[in-house]
mmCIF file of C-alpha atoms and ligand atoms in Angstrom:
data_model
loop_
_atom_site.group_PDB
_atom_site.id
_atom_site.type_symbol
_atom_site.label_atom_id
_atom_site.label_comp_id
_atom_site.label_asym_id
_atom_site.label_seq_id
_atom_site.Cartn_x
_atom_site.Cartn_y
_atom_site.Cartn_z
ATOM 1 C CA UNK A 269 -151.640 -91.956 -75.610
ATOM 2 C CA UNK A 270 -153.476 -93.960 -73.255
ATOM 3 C CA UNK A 271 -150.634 -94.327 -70.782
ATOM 4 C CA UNK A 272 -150.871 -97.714 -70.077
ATOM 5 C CA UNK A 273 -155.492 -97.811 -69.642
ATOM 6 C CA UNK A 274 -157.841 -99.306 -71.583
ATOM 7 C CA UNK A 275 -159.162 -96.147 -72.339
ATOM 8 C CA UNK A 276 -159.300 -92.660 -71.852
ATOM 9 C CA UNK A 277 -161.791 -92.153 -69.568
ATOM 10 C CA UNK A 278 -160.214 -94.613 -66.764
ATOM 11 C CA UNK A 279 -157.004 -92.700 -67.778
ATOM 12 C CA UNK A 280 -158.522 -89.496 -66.938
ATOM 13 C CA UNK A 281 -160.584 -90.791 -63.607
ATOM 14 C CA UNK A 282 -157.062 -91.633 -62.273
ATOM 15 C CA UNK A 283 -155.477 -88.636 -63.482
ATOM 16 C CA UNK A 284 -158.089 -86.698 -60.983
ATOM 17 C CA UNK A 285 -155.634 -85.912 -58.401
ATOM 18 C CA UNK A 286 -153.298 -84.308 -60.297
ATOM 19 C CA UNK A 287 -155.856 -82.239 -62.601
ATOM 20 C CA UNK A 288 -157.144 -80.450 -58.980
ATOM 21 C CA UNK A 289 -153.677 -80.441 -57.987
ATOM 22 C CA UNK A 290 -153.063 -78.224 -60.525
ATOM 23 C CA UNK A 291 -155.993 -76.286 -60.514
ATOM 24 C CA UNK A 292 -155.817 -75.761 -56.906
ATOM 25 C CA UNK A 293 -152.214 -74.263 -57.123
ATOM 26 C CA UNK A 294 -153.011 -72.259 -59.957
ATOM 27 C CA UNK A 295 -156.267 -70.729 -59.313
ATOM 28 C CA UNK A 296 -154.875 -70.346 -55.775
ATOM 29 C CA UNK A 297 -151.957 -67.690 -56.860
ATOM 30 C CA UNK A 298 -154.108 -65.742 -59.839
ATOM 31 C CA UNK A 299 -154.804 -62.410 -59.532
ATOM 32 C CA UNK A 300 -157.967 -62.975 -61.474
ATOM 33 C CA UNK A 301 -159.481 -64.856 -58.892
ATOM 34 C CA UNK A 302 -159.130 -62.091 -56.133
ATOM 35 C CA UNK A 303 -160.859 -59.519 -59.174
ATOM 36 C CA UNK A 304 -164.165 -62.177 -59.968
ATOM 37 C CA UNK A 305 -164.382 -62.797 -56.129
ATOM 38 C CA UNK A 306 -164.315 -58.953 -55.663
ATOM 39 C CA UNK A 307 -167.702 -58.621 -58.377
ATOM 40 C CA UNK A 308 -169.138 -61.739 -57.180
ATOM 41 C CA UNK A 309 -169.384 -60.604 -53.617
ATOM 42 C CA UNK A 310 -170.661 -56.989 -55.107
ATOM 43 C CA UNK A 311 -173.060 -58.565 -57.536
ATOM 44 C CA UNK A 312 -176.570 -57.878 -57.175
ATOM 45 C CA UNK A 313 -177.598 -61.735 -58.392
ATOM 46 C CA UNK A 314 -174.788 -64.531 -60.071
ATOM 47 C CA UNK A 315 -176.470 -66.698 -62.625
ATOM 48 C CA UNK A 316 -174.639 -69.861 -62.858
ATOM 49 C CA UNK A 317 -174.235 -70.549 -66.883
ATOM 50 C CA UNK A 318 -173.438 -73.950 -67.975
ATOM 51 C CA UNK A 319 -174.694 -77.156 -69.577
ATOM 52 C CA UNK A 320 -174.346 -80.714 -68.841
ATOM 53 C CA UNK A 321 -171.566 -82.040 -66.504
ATOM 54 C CA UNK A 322 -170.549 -78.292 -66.347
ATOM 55 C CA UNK A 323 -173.985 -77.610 -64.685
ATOM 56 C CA UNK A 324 -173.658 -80.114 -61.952
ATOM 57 C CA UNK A 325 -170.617 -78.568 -60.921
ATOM 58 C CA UNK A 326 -172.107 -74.901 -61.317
ATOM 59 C CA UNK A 327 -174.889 -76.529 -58.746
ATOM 60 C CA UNK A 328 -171.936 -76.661 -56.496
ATOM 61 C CA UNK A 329 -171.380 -72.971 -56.520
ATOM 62 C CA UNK A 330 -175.110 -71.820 -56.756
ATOM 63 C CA UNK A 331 -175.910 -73.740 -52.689
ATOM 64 C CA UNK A 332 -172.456 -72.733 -50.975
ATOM 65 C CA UNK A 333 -173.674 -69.026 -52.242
ATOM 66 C CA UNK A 334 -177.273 -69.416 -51.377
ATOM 67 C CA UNK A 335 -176.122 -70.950 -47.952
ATOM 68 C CA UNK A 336 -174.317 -66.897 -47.444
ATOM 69 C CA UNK A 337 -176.856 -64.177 -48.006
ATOM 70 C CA UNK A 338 -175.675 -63.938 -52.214
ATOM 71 C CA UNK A 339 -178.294 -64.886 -54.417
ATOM 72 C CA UNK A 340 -177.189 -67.259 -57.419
ATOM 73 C CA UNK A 341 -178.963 -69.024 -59.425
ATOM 74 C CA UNK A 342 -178.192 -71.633 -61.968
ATOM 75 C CA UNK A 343 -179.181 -71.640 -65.629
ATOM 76 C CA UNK A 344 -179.105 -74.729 -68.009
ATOM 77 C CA UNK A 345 -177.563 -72.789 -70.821
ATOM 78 C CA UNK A 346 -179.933 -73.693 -73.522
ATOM 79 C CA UNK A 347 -182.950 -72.428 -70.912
ATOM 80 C CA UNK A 348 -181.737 -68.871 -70.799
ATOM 81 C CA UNK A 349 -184.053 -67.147 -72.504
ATOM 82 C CA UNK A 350 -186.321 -67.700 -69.167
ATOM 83 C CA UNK A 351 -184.091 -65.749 -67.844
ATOM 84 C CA UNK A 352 -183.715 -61.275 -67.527
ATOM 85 C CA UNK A 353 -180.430 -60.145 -66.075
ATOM 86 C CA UNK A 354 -179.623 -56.416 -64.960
ATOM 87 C CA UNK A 355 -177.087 -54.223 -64.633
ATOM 88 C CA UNK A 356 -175.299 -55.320 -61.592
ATOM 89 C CA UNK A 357 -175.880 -59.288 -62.098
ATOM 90 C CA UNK A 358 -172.895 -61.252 -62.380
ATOM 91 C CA UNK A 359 -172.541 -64.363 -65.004
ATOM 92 C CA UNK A 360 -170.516 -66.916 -64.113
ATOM 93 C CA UNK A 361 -170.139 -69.243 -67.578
ATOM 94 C CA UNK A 362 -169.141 -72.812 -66.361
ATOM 95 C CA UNK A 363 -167.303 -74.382 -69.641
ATOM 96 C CA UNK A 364 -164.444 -77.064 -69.850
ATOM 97 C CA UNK A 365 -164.046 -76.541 -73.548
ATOM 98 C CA UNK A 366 -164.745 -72.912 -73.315
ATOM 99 C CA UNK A 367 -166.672 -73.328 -76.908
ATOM 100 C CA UNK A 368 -170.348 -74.619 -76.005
ATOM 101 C CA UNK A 369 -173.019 -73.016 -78.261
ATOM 102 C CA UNK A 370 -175.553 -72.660 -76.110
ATOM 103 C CA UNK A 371 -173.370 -71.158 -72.847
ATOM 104 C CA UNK A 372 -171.934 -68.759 -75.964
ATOM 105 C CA UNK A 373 -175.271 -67.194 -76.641
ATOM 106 C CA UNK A 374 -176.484 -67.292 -73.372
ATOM 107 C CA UNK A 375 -173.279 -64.923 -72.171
ATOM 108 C CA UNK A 376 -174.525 -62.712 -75.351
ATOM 109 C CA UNK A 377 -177.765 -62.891 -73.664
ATOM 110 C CA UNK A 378 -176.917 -61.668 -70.537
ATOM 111 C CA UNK A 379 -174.473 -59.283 -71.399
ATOM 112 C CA UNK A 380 -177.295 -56.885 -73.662
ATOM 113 C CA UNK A 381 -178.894 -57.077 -70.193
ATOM 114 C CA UNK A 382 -176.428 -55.646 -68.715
ATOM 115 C CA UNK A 383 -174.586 -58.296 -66.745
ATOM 116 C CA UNK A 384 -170.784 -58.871 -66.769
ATOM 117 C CA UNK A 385 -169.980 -62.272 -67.376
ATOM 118 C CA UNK A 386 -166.771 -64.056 -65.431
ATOM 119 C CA UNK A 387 -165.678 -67.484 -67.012
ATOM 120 C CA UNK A 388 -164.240 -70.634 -65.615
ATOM 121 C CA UNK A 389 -162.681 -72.917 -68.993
ATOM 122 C CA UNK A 390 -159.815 -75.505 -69.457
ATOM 123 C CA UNK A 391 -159.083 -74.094 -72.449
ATOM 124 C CA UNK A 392 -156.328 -71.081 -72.496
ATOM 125 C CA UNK A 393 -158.067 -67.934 -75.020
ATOM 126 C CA UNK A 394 -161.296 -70.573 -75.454
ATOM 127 C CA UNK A 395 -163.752 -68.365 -76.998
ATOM 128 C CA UNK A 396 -166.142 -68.251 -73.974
ATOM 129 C CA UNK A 397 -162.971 -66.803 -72.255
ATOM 130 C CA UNK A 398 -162.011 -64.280 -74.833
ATOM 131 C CA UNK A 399 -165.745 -63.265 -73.957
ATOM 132 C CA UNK A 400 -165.578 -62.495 -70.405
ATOM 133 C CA UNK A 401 -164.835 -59.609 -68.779
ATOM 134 C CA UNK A 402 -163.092 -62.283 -66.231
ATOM 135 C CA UNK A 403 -161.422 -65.091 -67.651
ATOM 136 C CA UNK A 404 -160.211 -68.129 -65.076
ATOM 137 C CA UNK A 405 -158.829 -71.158 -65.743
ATOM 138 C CA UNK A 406 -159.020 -75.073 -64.776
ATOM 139 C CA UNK A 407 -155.738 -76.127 -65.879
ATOM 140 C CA UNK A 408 -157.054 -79.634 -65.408
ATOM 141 C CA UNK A 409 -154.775 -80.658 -68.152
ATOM 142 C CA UNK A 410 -156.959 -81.798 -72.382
ATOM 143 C CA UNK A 411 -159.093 -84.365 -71.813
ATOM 144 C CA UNK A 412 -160.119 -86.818 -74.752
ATOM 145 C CA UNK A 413 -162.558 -89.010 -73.609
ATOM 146 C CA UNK A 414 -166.216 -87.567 -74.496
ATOM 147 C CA UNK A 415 -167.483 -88.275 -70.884
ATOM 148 C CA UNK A 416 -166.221 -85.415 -68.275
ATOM 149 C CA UNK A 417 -164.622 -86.742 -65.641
ATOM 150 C CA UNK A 418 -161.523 -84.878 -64.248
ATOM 151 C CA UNK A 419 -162.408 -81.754 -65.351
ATOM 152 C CA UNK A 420 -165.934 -81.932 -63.425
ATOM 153 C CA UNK A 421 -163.893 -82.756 -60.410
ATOM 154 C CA UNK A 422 -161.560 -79.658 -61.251
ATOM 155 C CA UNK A 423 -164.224 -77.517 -61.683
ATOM 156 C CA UNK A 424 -165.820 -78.454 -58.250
ATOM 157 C CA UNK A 425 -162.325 -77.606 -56.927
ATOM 158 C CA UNK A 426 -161.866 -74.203 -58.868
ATOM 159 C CA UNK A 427 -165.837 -73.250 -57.703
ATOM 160 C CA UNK A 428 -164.519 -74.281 -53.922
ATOM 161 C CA UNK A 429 -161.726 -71.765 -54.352
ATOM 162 C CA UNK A 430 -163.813 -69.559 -55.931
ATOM 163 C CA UNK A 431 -166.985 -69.744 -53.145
ATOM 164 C CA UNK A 432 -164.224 -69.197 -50.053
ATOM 165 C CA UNK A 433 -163.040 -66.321 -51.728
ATOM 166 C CA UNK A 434 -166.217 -64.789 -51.977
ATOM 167 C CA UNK A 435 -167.125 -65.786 -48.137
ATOM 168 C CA UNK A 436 -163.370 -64.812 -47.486
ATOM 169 C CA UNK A 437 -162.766 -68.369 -45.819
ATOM 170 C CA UNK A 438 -159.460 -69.885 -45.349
ATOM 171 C CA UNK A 439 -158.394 -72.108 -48.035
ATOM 172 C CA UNK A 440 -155.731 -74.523 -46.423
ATOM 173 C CA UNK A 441 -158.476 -77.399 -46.234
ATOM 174 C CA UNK A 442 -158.310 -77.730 -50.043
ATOM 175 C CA UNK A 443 -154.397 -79.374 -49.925
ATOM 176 C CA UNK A 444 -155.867 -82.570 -48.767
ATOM 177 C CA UNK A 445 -158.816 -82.673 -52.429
ATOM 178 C CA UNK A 446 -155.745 -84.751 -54.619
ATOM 179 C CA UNK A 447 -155.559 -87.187 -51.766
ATOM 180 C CA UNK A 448 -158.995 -87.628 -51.118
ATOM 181 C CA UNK A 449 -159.876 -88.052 -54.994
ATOM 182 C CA UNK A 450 -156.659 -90.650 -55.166
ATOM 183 C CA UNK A 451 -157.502 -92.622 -52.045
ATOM 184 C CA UNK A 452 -161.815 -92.910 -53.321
ATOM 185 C CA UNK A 453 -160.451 -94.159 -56.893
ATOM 186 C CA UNK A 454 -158.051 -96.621 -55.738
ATOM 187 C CA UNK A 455 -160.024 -97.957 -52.641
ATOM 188 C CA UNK A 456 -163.531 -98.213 -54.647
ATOM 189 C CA UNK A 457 -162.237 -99.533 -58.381
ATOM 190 C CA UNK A 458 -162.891 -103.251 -57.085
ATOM 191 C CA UNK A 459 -165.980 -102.487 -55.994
ATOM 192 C CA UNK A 460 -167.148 -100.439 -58.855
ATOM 193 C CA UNK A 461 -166.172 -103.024 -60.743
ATOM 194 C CA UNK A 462 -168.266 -105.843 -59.198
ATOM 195 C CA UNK A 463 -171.406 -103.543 -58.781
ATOM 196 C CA UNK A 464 -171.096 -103.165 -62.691
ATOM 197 C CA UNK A 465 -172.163 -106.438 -62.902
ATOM 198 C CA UNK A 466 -175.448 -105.970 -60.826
ATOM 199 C CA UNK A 467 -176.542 -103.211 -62.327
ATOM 200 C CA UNK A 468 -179.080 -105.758 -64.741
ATOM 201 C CA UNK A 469 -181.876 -104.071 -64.882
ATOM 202 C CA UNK A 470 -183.345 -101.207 -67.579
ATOM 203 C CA UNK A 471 -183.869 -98.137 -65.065
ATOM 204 C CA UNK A 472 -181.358 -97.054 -62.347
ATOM 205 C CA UNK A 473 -182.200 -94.126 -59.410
ATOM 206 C CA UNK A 474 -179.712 -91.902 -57.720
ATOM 207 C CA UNK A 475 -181.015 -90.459 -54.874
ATOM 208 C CA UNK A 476 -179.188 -88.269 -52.500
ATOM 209 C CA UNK A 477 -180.189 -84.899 -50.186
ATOM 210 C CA UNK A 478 -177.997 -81.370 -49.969
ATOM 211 C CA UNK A 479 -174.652 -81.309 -51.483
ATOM 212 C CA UNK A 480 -174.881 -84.902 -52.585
ATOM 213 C CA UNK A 481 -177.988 -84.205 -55.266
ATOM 214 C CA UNK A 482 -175.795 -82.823 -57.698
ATOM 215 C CA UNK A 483 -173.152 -86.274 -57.580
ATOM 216 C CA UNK A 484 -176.018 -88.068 -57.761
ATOM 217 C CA UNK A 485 -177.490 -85.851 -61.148
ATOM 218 C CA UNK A 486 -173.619 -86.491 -62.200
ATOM 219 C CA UNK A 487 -173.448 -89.793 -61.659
ATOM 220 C CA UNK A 488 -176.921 -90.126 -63.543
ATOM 221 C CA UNK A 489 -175.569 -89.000 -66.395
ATOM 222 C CA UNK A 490 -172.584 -90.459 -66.423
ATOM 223 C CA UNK A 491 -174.309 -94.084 -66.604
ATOM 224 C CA UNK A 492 -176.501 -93.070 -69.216
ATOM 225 C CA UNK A 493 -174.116 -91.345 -71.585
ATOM 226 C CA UNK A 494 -171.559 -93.928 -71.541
ATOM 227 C CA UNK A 495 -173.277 -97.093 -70.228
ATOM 228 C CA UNK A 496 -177.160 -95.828 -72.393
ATOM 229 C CA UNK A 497 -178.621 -96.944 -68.696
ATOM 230 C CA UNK A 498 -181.835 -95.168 -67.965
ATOM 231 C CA UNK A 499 -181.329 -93.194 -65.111
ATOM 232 C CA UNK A 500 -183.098 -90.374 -62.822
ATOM 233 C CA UNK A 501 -181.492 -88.163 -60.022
ATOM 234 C CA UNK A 502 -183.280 -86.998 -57.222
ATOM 235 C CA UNK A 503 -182.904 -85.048 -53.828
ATOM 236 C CA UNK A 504 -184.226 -88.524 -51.881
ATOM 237 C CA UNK A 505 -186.792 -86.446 -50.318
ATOM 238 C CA UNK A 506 -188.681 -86.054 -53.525
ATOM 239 C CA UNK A 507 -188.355 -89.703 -54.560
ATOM 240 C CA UNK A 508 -191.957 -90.293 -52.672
ATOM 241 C CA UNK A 509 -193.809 -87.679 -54.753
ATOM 242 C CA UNK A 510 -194.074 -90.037 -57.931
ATOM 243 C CA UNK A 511 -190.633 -91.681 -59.028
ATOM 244 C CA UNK A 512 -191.114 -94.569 -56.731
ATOM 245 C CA UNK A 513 -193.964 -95.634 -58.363
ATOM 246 C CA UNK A 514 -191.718 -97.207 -60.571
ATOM 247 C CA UNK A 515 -189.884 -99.064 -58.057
ATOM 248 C CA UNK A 516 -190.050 -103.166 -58.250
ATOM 249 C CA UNK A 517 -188.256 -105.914 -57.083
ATOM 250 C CA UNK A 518 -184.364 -105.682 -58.501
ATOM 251 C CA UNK A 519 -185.241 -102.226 -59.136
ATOM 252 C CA UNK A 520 -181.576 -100.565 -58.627
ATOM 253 C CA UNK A 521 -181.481 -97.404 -56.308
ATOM 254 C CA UNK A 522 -177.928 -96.026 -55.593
ATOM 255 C CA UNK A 523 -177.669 -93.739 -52.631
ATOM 256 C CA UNK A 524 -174.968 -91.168 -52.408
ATOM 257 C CA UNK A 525 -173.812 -90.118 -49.377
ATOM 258 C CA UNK A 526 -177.070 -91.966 -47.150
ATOM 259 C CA UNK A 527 -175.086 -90.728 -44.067
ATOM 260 C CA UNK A 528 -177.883 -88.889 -42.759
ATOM 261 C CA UNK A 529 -180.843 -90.164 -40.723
ATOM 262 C CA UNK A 530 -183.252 -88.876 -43.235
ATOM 263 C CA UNK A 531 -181.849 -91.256 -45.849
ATOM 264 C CA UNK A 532 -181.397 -94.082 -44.108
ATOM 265 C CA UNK A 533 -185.692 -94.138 -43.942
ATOM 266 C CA UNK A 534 -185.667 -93.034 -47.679
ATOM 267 C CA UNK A 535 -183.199 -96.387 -47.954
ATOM 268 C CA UNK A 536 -185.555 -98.621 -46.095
ATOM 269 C CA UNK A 537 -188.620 -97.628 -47.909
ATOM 270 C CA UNK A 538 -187.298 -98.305 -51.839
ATOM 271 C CA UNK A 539 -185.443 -101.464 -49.706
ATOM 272 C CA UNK A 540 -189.273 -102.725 -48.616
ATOM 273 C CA UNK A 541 -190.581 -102.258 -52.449
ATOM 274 C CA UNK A 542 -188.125 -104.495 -53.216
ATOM 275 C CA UNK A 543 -185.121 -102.132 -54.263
ATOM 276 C CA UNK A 544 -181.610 -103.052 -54.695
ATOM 277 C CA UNK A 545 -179.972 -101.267 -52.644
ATOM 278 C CA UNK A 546 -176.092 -99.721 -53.302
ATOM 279 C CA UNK A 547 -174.849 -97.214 -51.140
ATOM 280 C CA UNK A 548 -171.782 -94.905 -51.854
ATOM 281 C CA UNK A 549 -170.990 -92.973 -48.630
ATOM 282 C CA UNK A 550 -168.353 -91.462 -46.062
ATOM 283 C CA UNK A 551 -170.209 -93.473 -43.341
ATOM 284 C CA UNK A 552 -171.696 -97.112 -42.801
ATOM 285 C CA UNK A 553 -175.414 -97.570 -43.190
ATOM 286 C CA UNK A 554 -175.314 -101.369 -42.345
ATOM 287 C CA UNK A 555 -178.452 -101.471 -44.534
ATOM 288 C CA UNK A 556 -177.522 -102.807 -47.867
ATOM 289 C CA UNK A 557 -174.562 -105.255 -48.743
ATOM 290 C CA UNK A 558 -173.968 -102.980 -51.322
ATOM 291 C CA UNK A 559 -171.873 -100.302 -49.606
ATOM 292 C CA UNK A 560 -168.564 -98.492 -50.206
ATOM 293 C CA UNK A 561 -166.855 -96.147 -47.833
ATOM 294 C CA UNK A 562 -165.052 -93.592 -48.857
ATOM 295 C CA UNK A 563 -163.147 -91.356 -46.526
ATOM 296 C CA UNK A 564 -163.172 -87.574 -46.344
ATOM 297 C CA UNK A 565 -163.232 -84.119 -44.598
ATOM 298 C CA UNK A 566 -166.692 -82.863 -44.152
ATOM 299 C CA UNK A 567 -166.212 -79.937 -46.770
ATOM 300 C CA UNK A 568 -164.536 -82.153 -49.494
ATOM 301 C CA UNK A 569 -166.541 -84.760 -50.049
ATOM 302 C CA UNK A 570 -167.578 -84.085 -53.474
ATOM 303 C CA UNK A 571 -163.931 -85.599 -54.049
ATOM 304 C CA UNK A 572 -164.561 -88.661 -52.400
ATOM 305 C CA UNK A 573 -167.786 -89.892 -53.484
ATOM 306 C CA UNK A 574 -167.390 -88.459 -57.482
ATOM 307 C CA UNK A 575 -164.774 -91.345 -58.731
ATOM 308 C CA UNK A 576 -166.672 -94.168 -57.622
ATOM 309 C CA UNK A 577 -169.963 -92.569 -59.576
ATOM 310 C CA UNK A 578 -167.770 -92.053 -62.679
ATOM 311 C CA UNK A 579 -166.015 -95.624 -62.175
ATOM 312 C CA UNK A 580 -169.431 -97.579 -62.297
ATOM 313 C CA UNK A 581 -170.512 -95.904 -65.110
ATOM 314 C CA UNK A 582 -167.158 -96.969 -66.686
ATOM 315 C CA UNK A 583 -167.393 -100.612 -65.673
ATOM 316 C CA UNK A 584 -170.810 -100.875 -66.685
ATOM 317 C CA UNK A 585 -169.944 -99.291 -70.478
ATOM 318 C CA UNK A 586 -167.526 -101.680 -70.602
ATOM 319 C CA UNK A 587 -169.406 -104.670 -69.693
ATOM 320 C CA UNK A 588 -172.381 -104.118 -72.025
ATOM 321 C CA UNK A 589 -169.067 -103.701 -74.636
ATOM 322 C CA UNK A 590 -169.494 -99.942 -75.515
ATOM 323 C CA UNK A 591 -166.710 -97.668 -76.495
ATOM 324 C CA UNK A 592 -167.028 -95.694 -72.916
ATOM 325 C CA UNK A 593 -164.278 -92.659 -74.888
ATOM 326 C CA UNK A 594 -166.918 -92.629 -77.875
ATOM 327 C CA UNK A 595 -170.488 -93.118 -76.872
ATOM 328 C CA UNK A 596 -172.766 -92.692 -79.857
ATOM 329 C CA UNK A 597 -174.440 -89.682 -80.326
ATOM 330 C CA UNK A 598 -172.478 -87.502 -78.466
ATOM 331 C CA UNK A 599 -169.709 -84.931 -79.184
ATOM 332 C CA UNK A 600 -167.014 -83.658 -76.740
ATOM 333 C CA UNK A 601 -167.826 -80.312 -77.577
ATOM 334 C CA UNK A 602 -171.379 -79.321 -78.741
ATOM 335 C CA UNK A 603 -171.547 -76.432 -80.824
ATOM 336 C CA UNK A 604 -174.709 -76.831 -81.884
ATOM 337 C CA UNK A 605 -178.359 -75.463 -80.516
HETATM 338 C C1 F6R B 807 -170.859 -85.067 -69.961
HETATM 339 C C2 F6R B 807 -170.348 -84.057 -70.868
HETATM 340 C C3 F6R B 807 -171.259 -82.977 -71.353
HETATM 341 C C4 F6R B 807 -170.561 -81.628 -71.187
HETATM 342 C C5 F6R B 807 -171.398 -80.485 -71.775
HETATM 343 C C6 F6R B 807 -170.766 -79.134 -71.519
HETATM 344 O O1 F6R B 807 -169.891 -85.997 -69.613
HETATM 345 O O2 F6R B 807 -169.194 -84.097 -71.203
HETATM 346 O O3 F6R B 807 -172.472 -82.988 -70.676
HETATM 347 O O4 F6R B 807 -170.336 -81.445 -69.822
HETATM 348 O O5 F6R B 807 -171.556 -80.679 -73.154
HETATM 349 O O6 F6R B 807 -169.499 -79.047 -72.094
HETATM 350 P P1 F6R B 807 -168.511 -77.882 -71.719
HETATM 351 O O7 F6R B 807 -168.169 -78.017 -70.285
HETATM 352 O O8 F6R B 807 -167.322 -78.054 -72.612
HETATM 353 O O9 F6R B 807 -169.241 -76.597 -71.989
#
């Protein structure tokens, strides 16, 4: 049932808190956890396994680790036959269903390298878990609409558990994630709401820098899976070396987290080819009207700033009147190369 929401999706943004509620305390009390952060620390190299939404998150995981001394390095499922793993690499398979073809062969893959493969699912005995050598678990509750959205942020919390296990950091500063994620999706709904209106145009940029690339790559494909809105992530940085070429007047650029000085003169260079500006952030950039604030800590952010992504792409799906829970083309679970 839809509990009372249109749909599922807006049923499942504002059932974020809970989801990492309950991945939090349960990932925070298994034993498995303490085991894949014990190989993960040992492992020669982790390659970050997943496709889709699941990548983003695994994106997460890949710069807290290459911010330490580990080496990971994240592989879009379907690319891994790019890739050679050896005995003493580490797989970590990203998968909410547990069942995605291409993350199933690429764990094959790997493991007739030689590399033992830990798995994060939602899905208790998924077959990607009955694969692993370490199985963990989400708990983020099913989800039914096609578009991931509170199992992404439930696997950014379970990879945040995950990461200060490995770099044996305290883990009290997770309590406050459900808040955070329940204060950004009642405080920016509004907002998301009337932005969905201005998004007009055929093309739509997300540009961010560090930790905020992958929300932006989310929130990309968010927008275009359930709202079929052209749109193209990129670290801000890399925006001058070709995409803004594209940029005209209207053009749409959403910034995520602009906080930093270096974005602010990314922001007024797409705002002086005639860019429309939006601006999702923990801070005020007083350089677009287009601006929402969302509050956080410093280290969970990635809960703040993801519902507002996922609510624009809802609003705008449901303004061009597409079925945001059934977006053509597309299957929950793709079990297909
Ligand atoms: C996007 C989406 C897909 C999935 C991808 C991986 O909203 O739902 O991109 O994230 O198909 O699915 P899982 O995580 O089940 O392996």
């Amino acid at each position: 049932s839809k509990g009372g929401y249109s749909h599922f999706m807006l049923k499942e943004i504002h059932e974020s808190p809970l989801a990492v509620k309950e991945t939090i305390s349960t990932m925070l009390s298994d034993e498995a956890v303490v085991e894949a952060s014990r190989i993960i620390s040992n492992a020669n190299r982790v390659f970050v396994v997943a496709a889709g939404t699941s990548y983003h998150a695994g994106l997460f995981f890949t710069r807290y680790l290459n911010l330490s001394s580990l080496t990971a390095i994240p592989v879009i499922a379907s690319e891994y036959s790019s890739y050679k793993a050896k005995s003493g690499d580490v797989v970590l398979a990203l998968s909410q269903s547990g069942e995605t073809l291409d993350v199933k062969m690429a764990i094959k893959k790997f493991r007739n390298d030689g590399a033992s493969i830990i798995s994060i699912t939602n899905v208790i005995e998924s077959t990607i878990s009955r694969e692993s050598d370490v199985k963990l678990y989400m708990r983020a509750g099913p989800e039914l609409g096609v578009a991931a959205t509170k199992t992404f942020v439930s696997q950014v919390a379970s990879l945040m558990i995950l990461k200060s296990r490995v770099l044996n950091e305290d883990t009290s500063y997770l309590a406050k994630a459900p808040q955070i994620l329940e204060d950004a999706v009642e405080e920016t709904e509004g907002k998301m709401k009337r932005w969905s209106t201005l998004i007009d145009f055929p093309s739509v940029y997300y540009l961010s820098k560090g930790i905020g690339v992958p929300l932006a790559m989310e929130g990309a494909l968010k927008i275009k899976e359930v709202a079929y809105v052209h749109a193209e992530a990129y670290p801000a940085g890399e925006s001058k070396h070709g995409p803004i070429a594209l940029v005209s007047e209207g053009f749409p650029v959403i910034f995520v987290n602009p906080g930093l000085d270096e974005l602010k003169v990314n922001m007024e260079e797409m705002k002086s080819r005639g860019a429309k500006i939006f601006s999702i952030s923990t801070v005020n950039t007083n350089l677009t009207d287009n601006e929402v604030i969302v509050k956080s800590e410093r280290d969970l952010e990635p809960f703040a700033l993801s519902p507002p992504l996922q609510l624009l792409a809802f609003y705008v799906s449901v303004n061009k009147g597409i079925d945001p829970d059934r977006p053509r083309n597309l299957a929950k679970t793709v079990t297909v190369e």
